[in-house]
């Protein structure tokens, strides 16, 4: 199947209101263009350098989603170049994105990455940290950042019930956050679900699925050690 065919067949299964983010990390611009020509507009990248190299080679109406671990010393290079930064994994990083956005005169849209998976290596806030953050209303300090929701990865396991439970906890966490801060506006996105588990994620309330392999095929893992840390 071609990239275009895969995109069409995935789209055909997505309920209304669920957005497809095509994860193009480690795949060449030509393949992204093929997806673009099939109507795909949102793409996910996990490294700043790769994103900033690819973006000028593609049409300006592409929405870039940053989904990788963001190092504090690279924030300035990303701000203003991503439609959505999905992987804010600490309060320190959030504050830095906010101050750099203010400095650049832009508003950044971000998701807070939650750690619910059983692996210890994955980045993200714990659910308790987020409840504390919203309970104490520290989000009121933000000046140039719009909190748009949560992003998470499920455990890397064949145990389908565990995966479902992980997604359920994220959806539940969003509800609890909105109870703590009912005035929070636009905290609507639940970005969860990858090639192997997006159907379950949708059943548990996902609004954005991030799909790479099922669209573009396998990534060349041997040349890209980051993959071992960043994906399942
Ligand atoms: C790589 C990656 C994906 C895509 O994973 P696939 O299994 O290839 O669909 C989704 N989300 C994040 C955060 C990733 O790093």
Tab-separated table of C-alpha atoms in Angstrom, residues 112-199:
chain	number	residue	atom	x	y	z
A	112	UNK	CA	1.462	18.655	29.065
A	113	UNK	CA	2.983	15.210	28.762
A	114	UNK	CA	1.834	12.828	31.465
A	115	UNK	CA	3.742	9.797	32.567
A	116	UNK	CA	1.363	6.888	33.089
A	117	UNK	CA	3.326	4.049	31.476
A	118	UNK	CA	5.001	1.418	33.580
A	119	UNK	CA	8.442	2.089	32.069
A	120	UNK	CA	10.552	4.377	34.190
A	121	UNK	CA	12.494	5.913	31.329
A	122	UNK	CA	9.657	7.878	29.810
A	123	UNK	CA	9.431	11.615	30.287
A	124	UNK	CA	6.471	13.452	31.698
A	125	UNK	CA	4.654	14.878	34.695
A	126	UNK	CA	3.183	12.428	37.152
A	127	UNK	CA	-0.591	12.764	37.560
A	128	UNK	CA	0.034	14.000	41.127
A	129	UNK	CA	2.343	16.760	39.924
A	130	UNK	CA	-0.307	17.994	37.513
A	131	UNK	CA	-3.053	17.935	40.149
A	132	UNK	CA	-0.778	19.983	42.381
A	133	UNK	CA	0.029	22.397	39.559
A	134	UNK	CA	-3.605	23.054	38.686
A	135	UNK	CA	-4.861	22.879	42.268
A	136	UNK	CA	-2.419	25.643	43.211
A	137	UNK	CA	-3.421	27.498	40.025
A	138	UNK	CA	0.176	28.073	39.003
A	139	UNK	CA	-1.013	28.138	35.359
A	140	UNK	CA	-2.236	31.662	36.042
A	141	UNK	CA	1.386	32.807	35.784
A	142	UNK	CA	1.554	31.913	32.088
A	143	UNK	CA	1.558	34.917	29.791
A	144	UNK	CA	2.274	33.628	26.301
A	145	UNK	CA	1.316	29.960	26.488
A	146	UNK	CA	-2.017	28.301	25.908
A	147	UNK	CA	-2.455	24.978	27.702
A	148	UNK	CA	-4.433	22.877	25.217
A	149	UNK	CA	-4.549	19.517	26.993
A	150	UNK	CA	-2.572	16.382	27.739
A	151	UNK	CA	-0.315	14.031	25.819
A	152	UNK	CA	0.660	10.536	26.902
A	153	UNK	CA	2.138	7.257	25.821
A	154	UNK	CA	0.808	3.967	27.134
A	155	UNK	CA	2.977	1.200	28.518
A	156	UNK	CA	4.992	-0.699	25.981
A	157	UNK	CA	3.354	-4.052	26.586
A	158	UNK	CA	1.197	-6.671	24.910
A	159	UNK	CA	-1.145	-6.469	27.877
A	160	UNK	CA	-4.107	-4.762	26.205
A	161	UNK	CA	-5.857	-4.127	29.503
A	162	UNK	CA	-2.860	-2.316	30.919
A	163	UNK	CA	-2.704	-0.111	27.809
A	164	UNK	CA	-6.404	0.673	28.098
A	165	UNK	CA	-5.982	1.451	31.791
A	166	UNK	CA	-3.137	3.890	31.010
A	167	UNK	CA	-5.311	5.792	28.517
A	168	UNK	CA	-8.234	5.772	30.919
A	169	UNK	CA	-6.086	7.344	33.633
A	170	UNK	CA	-5.123	10.185	31.296
A	171	UNK	CA	-8.741	10.907	30.364
A	172	UNK	CA	-9.687	10.792	34.038
A	173	UNK	CA	-6.823	13.125	34.905
A	174	UNK	CA	-8.114	15.679	32.409
A	175	UNK	CA	-11.545	15.545	34.043
A	176	UNK	CA	-10.024	16.038	37.493
A	177	UNK	CA	-7.956	18.977	36.270
A	178	UNK	CA	-11.107	20.618	34.911
A	179	UNK	CA	-12.796	20.082	38.269
A	180	UNK	CA	-9.892	21.807	39.998
A	181	UNK	CA	-9.841	24.627	37.460
A	182	UNK	CA	-13.295	24.854	35.889
A	183	UNK	CA	-12.407	28.211	34.374
A	184	UNK	CA	-9.599	26.702	32.280
A	185	UNK	CA	-10.524	27.368	28.645
A	186	UNK	CA	-9.661	25.183	25.691
A	187	UNK	CA	-8.026	22.385	27.663
A	188	UNK	CA	-9.586	19.987	25.195
A	189	UNK	CA	-6.919	17.858	23.589
A	190	UNK	CA	-6.057	14.325	24.624
A	191	UNK	CA	-3.172	13.259	22.413
A	192	UNK	CA	-2.832	9.539	22.881
A	193	UNK	CA	-2.510	6.504	20.670
A	194	UNK	CA	0.221	5.381	18.276
A	195	UNK	CA	0.288	2.823	15.456
A	196	UNK	CA	-0.252	-0.175	17.711
A	197	UNK	CA	-2.739	1.194	20.195
A	198	UNK	CA	-4.639	4.109	18.663
A	199	UNK	CA	-7.930	2.236	18.401
